Amino acid sequence: MPSSHAELSIGLWWYIQLEVFFKKELTSTGCWSVHNKLVVVGVVYVLLLPVPFSRVVLHDHSWAQVGVGALVGATVGTLWFVLLLYKGHQYLDRLADFLAKCKCCWGQGLFHQFVNDYYPLPDASHISTHQQQLRRARFLVGMPAPVATTPRSMQPSPVVTMGSDQTQLSHQTRATKEESQKSQDSTQDNDDAIMNV
């Protein structure tokens, strides 16, 4: 009989390896540096890789049973990664909203601020406005405070734009400058058209 301990530990270990090495971000609400990814990989190695060996050392399973369990776990981990990455992530906003509506335990419920921060984000047809607001709030909380050289009332307020491919933070002033540049360009085009007539 295959080792279920080896199956679970190697399955989770392999799934986390796939998440870290094949995706540029681990979450949609934060930026993951190479250092952070290496810390995650190191912790996972230390916690999960010794489990199959301990099953053999404790004489609970043979090497063959541990090997079959590890193979099954790695297969399930790969299938789960592919399912979430290519199809399942589209429905995670709905699932997060469903869990947020659960009024279990006390007050507003245990999951009332549950945020889907799986990367990549769902496409526009599957995205939830409630989850989008929660992601924006979480993203802004993680941002460093701006260095104030002018009074706070004079500083532009940050606007978060979360696309399906990446998360960007831009300032209102940049958007205003781009809009004024576009209006100047269109005015110049109109003036040129009038001059040519």
Short mmCIF file of C-alpha atoms in Angstrom, two decimals:
data_model
loop_
_atom_site.label_atom_id
_atom_site.label_comp_id
_atom_site.label_asym_id
_atom_site.label_seq_id
_atom_site.Cartn_x
_atom_site.Cartn_y
_atom_site.Cartn_z
CA MET A 1 0.00 0.00 0.00
CA PRO A 2 1.48 3.43 -0.99
CA SER A 3 2.46 5.82 1.77
CA SER A 4 -0.16 8.53 2.16
CA HIS A 5 2.35 10.59 4.15
CA ALA A 6 4.76 10.51 1.20
CA GLU A 7 1.91 11.23 -1.19
CA LEU A 8 0.76 14.34 0.68
CA SER A 9 4.19 15.73 1.52
CA ILE A 10 5.71 15.20 -1.93
CA GLY A 11 2.50 16.36 -3.64
CA LEU A 12 2.51 19.62 -1.69
CA TRP A 13 6.29 19.99 -2.06
CA TRP A 14 6.05 19.55 -5.84
CA TYR A 15 3.04 21.87 -6.17
CA ILE A 16 4.87 24.66 -4.32
CA GLN A 17 7.95 24.13 -6.53
CA LEU A 18 5.75 24.58 -9.61
CA GLU A 19 4.14 27.72 -8.14
CA VAL A 20 7.50 29.29 -7.29
CA PHE A 21 9.44 28.45 -10.45
CA PHE A 22 6.79 28.65 -13.19
CA LYS A 23 4.87 31.78 -12.14
CA LYS A 24 6.34 35.27 -11.98
CA GLU A 25 4.21 36.19 -8.94
CA LEU A 26 2.88 33.97 -6.18
CA THR A 27 0.02 36.31 -5.27
CA SER A 28 -1.81 39.11 -7.03
CA THR A 29 -1.64 41.48 -4.05
CA GLY A 30 2.09 41.55 -3.43
CA CYS A 31 5.44 41.56 -5.15
CA TRP A 32 7.59 38.49 -4.62
CA SER A 33 11.31 39.00 -4.85
CA VAL A 34 13.76 36.21 -5.62
CA HIS A 35 14.78 36.27 -1.95
CA ASN A 36 11.18 35.69 -0.80
CA LYS A 37 10.76 32.82 -3.23
CA LEU A 38 14.01 31.23 -2.02
CA VAL A 39 12.83 31.48 1.59
CA VAL A 40 9.56 29.73 0.68
CA VAL A 41 11.44 26.99 -1.18
CA GLY A 42 13.87 26.54 1.73
CA VAL A 43 11.10 26.21 4.31
CA VAL A 44 9.22 23.74 2.11
CA TYR A 45 12.35 21.62 1.64
CA VAL A 46 13.03 21.52 5.38
CA LEU A 47 9.45 20.71 6.37
CA LEU A 48 8.24 18.36 3.64
CA LEU A 49 11.16 16.40 2.18
CA PRO A 50 12.08 14.51 5.38
CA VAL A 51 8.57 13.03 5.70
CA PRO A 52 8.98 10.15 3.20
CA PHE A 53 12.38 9.25 4.67
CA SER A 54 10.90 9.17 8.16
CA ARG A 55 8.31 6.61 7.02
CA VAL A 56 11.10 4.22 5.99
CA VAL A 57 13.27 4.92 9.04
CA LEU A 58 10.32 4.21 11.34
CA HIS A 59 9.65 0.95 9.42
CA ASP A 60 6.09 2.01 8.58
CA HIS A 61 6.67 1.65 4.82
CA SER A 62 9.17 0.20 2.39
CA TRP A 63 11.09 2.28 -0.16
CA ALA A 64 8.78 0.99 -2.89
CA GLN A 65 5.67 2.12 -1.01
CA VAL A 66 7.18 5.53 -0.36
CA GLY A 67 8.21 5.79 -4.04
CA VAL A 68 4.73 4.96 -5.30
CA GLY A 69 3.17 7.41 -2.82
CA ALA A 70 5.59 10.14 -3.92
CA LEU A 71 4.82 9.45 -7.59
CA VAL A 72 1.07 9.66 -6.96
CA GLY A 73 1.55 12.88 -4.95
CA ALA A 74 3.69 14.52 -7.63
CA THR A 75 1.13 13.58 -10.29
CA VAL A 76 -1.77 15.02 -8.28
CA GLY A 77 0.28 18.18 -7.51
CA THR A 78 1.03 18.68 -11.22
CA LEU A 79 -2.60 18.15 -12.23
CA TRP A 80 -3.79 20.61 -9.56
CA PHE A 81 -1.27 23.23 -10.70
CA VAL A 82 -2.31 22.89 -14.36
CA LEU A 83 -6.02 22.93 -13.48
CA LEU A 84 -5.74 26.11 -11.40
CA LEU A 85 -3.38 27.90 -13.77
CA TYR A 86 -5.31 27.29 -16.99
CA LYS A 87 -8.95 27.00 -15.92
CA GLY A 88 -9.73 27.02 -12.21
CA HIS A 89 -8.45 30.51 -11.39
CA GLN A 90 -11.37 31.95 -13.38
CA TYR A 91 -13.82 30.75 -10.69
CA LEU A 92 -11.88 31.63 -7.53
CA ASP A 93 -13.51 35.07 -7.19
CA ARG A 94 -16.94 33.42 -7.06
CA LEU A 95 -15.70 30.92 -4.50
CA ALA A 96 -14.19 33.70 -2.36
CA ASP A 97 -17.46 35.68 -2.49
CA PHE A 98 -19.39 32.55 -1.50
CA LEU A 99 -17.11 31.99 1.50
CA ALA A 100 -17.42 35.68 2.45
CA LYS A 101 -21.21 35.31 2.65
CA CYS A 102 -20.95 32.42 5.13
CA LYS A 103 -22.25 33.67 8.48
CA CYS A 104 -20.65 30.88 10.47
CA CYS A 105 -19.09 31.25 13.93
CA TRP A 106 -19.77 34.86 15.04
CA GLY A 107 -20.39 38.41 13.87
CA GLN A 108 -19.95 38.98 10.17
CA GLY A 109 -18.62 35.47 9.76
CA LEU A 110 -15.24 33.82 9.78
CA PHE A 111 -14.50 34.56 6.11
CA HIS A 112 -16.11 38.01 5.69
CA GLN A 113 -12.82 39.57 4.43
CA PHE A 114 -11.70 36.51 2.44
CA VAL A 115 -9.58 37.71 -0.51
CA ASN A 116 -8.80 35.76 -3.65
CA ASP A 117 -5.19 36.75 -4.29
CA TYR A 118 -4.29 33.84 -6.54
CA TYR A 119 -2.12 34.85 -9.48
CA PRO A 120 -3.16 35.16 -12.33
CA LEU A 121 -6.37 37.09 -11.79
CA PRO A 122 -9.60 36.02 -13.52
CA ASP A 123 -10.43 37.67 -16.82
CA ALA A 124 -12.92 40.54 -17.01
CA SER A 125 -15.96 38.30 -17.50
CA HIS A 126 -15.25 36.32 -14.31
CA ILE A 127 -13.94 39.06 -12.00
CA SER A 128 -15.92 40.10 -8.93
CA THR A 129 -16.12 43.80 -8.00
CA HIS A 130 -16.12 42.93 -4.29
CA GLN A 131 -12.94 40.86 -4.66
CA GLN A 132 -11.38 43.60 -6.80
CA GLN A 133 -12.00 46.12 -4.00
CA LEU A 134 -10.52 43.78 -1.38
CA ARG A 135 -7.43 43.19 -3.56
CA ARG A 136 -6.96 46.95 -4.01
CA ALA A 137 -7.22 47.51 -0.26
CA ARG A 138 -4.73 44.74 0.46
CA PHE A 139 -2.34 45.99 -2.22
CA LEU A 140 -2.40 49.54 -0.84
CA VAL A 141 -1.80 48.32 2.72
CA GLY A 142 1.38 46.58 1.56
CA MET A 143 2.75 49.66 -0.20
CA PRO A 144 5.35 51.80 1.58
CA ALA A 145 4.21 55.22 2.71
CA PRO A 146 5.10 58.06 0.32
CA VAL A 147 7.87 60.44 1.33
CA ALA A 148 6.08 63.69 2.07
CA THR A 149 7.82 66.82 0.79
CA THR A 150 4.58 68.75 0.38
CA PRO A 151 1.58 68.88 2.71
CA ARG A 152 -0.53 65.71 2.65
CA SER A 153 -3.52 67.57 1.26
CA MET A 154 -1.45 68.62 -1.78
CA GLN A 155 -0.15 65.10 -2.61
CA PRO A 156 -1.85 63.14 -5.38
CA SER A 157 -3.89 60.19 -4.23
CA PRO A 158 -2.68 56.84 -5.59
CA VAL A 159 -4.89 54.96 -8.01
CA VAL A 160 -4.53 51.20 -8.28
CA THR A 161 -5.02 49.60 -11.64
CA MET A 162 -5.14 45.82 -11.48
CA GLY A 163 -4.97 44.11 -14.84
CA SER A 164 -5.15 40.42 -15.62
CA ASP A 165 -1.43 40.24 -16.40
CA GLN A 166 0.12 42.45 -13.75
CA THR A 167 -0.56 44.88 -10.95
CA GLN A 168 0.50 48.49 -11.45
CA LEU A 169 0.42 51.52 -9.20
CA SER A 170 0.16 54.85 -10.94
CA HIS A 171 -0.46 58.33 -9.61
CA GLN A 172 -3.40 60.53 -10.47
CA THR A 173 -1.04 63.23 -11.70
CA ARG A 174 0.45 60.94 -14.34
CA ALA A 175 -3.03 60.09 -15.65
CA THR A 176 -3.97 63.78 -15.64
CA LYS A 177 -0.82 64.68 -17.59
CA GLU A 178 -1.52 61.97 -20.16
CA GLU A 179 -5.10 63.19 -20.59
CA SER A 180 -4.00 66.80 -21.02
CA GLN A 181 -1.34 65.67 -23.53
CA LYS A 182 -3.99 63.78 -25.51
CA SER A 183 -6.31 66.82 -25.53
CA GLN A 184 -3.42 69.05 -26.68
CA ASP A 185 -2.61 66.55 -29.45
CA SER A 186 -6.24 66.45 -30.60
CA THR A 187 -6.43 70.27 -30.50
CA GLN A 188 -3.23 70.46 -32.59
CA ASP A 189 -4.69 67.95 -35.07
CA ASN A 190 -7.88 70.04 -35.35
CA ASP A 191 -5.84 73.22 -35.86
CA ASP A 192 -3.78 71.48 -38.58
CA ALA A 193 -6.94 70.29 -40.31
CA ILE A 194 -8.40 73.83 -40.28
CA MET A 195 -5.14 75.28 -41.67
CA ASN A 196 -5.13 72.78 -44.54
CA VAL A 197 -8.68 73.75 -45.61
#
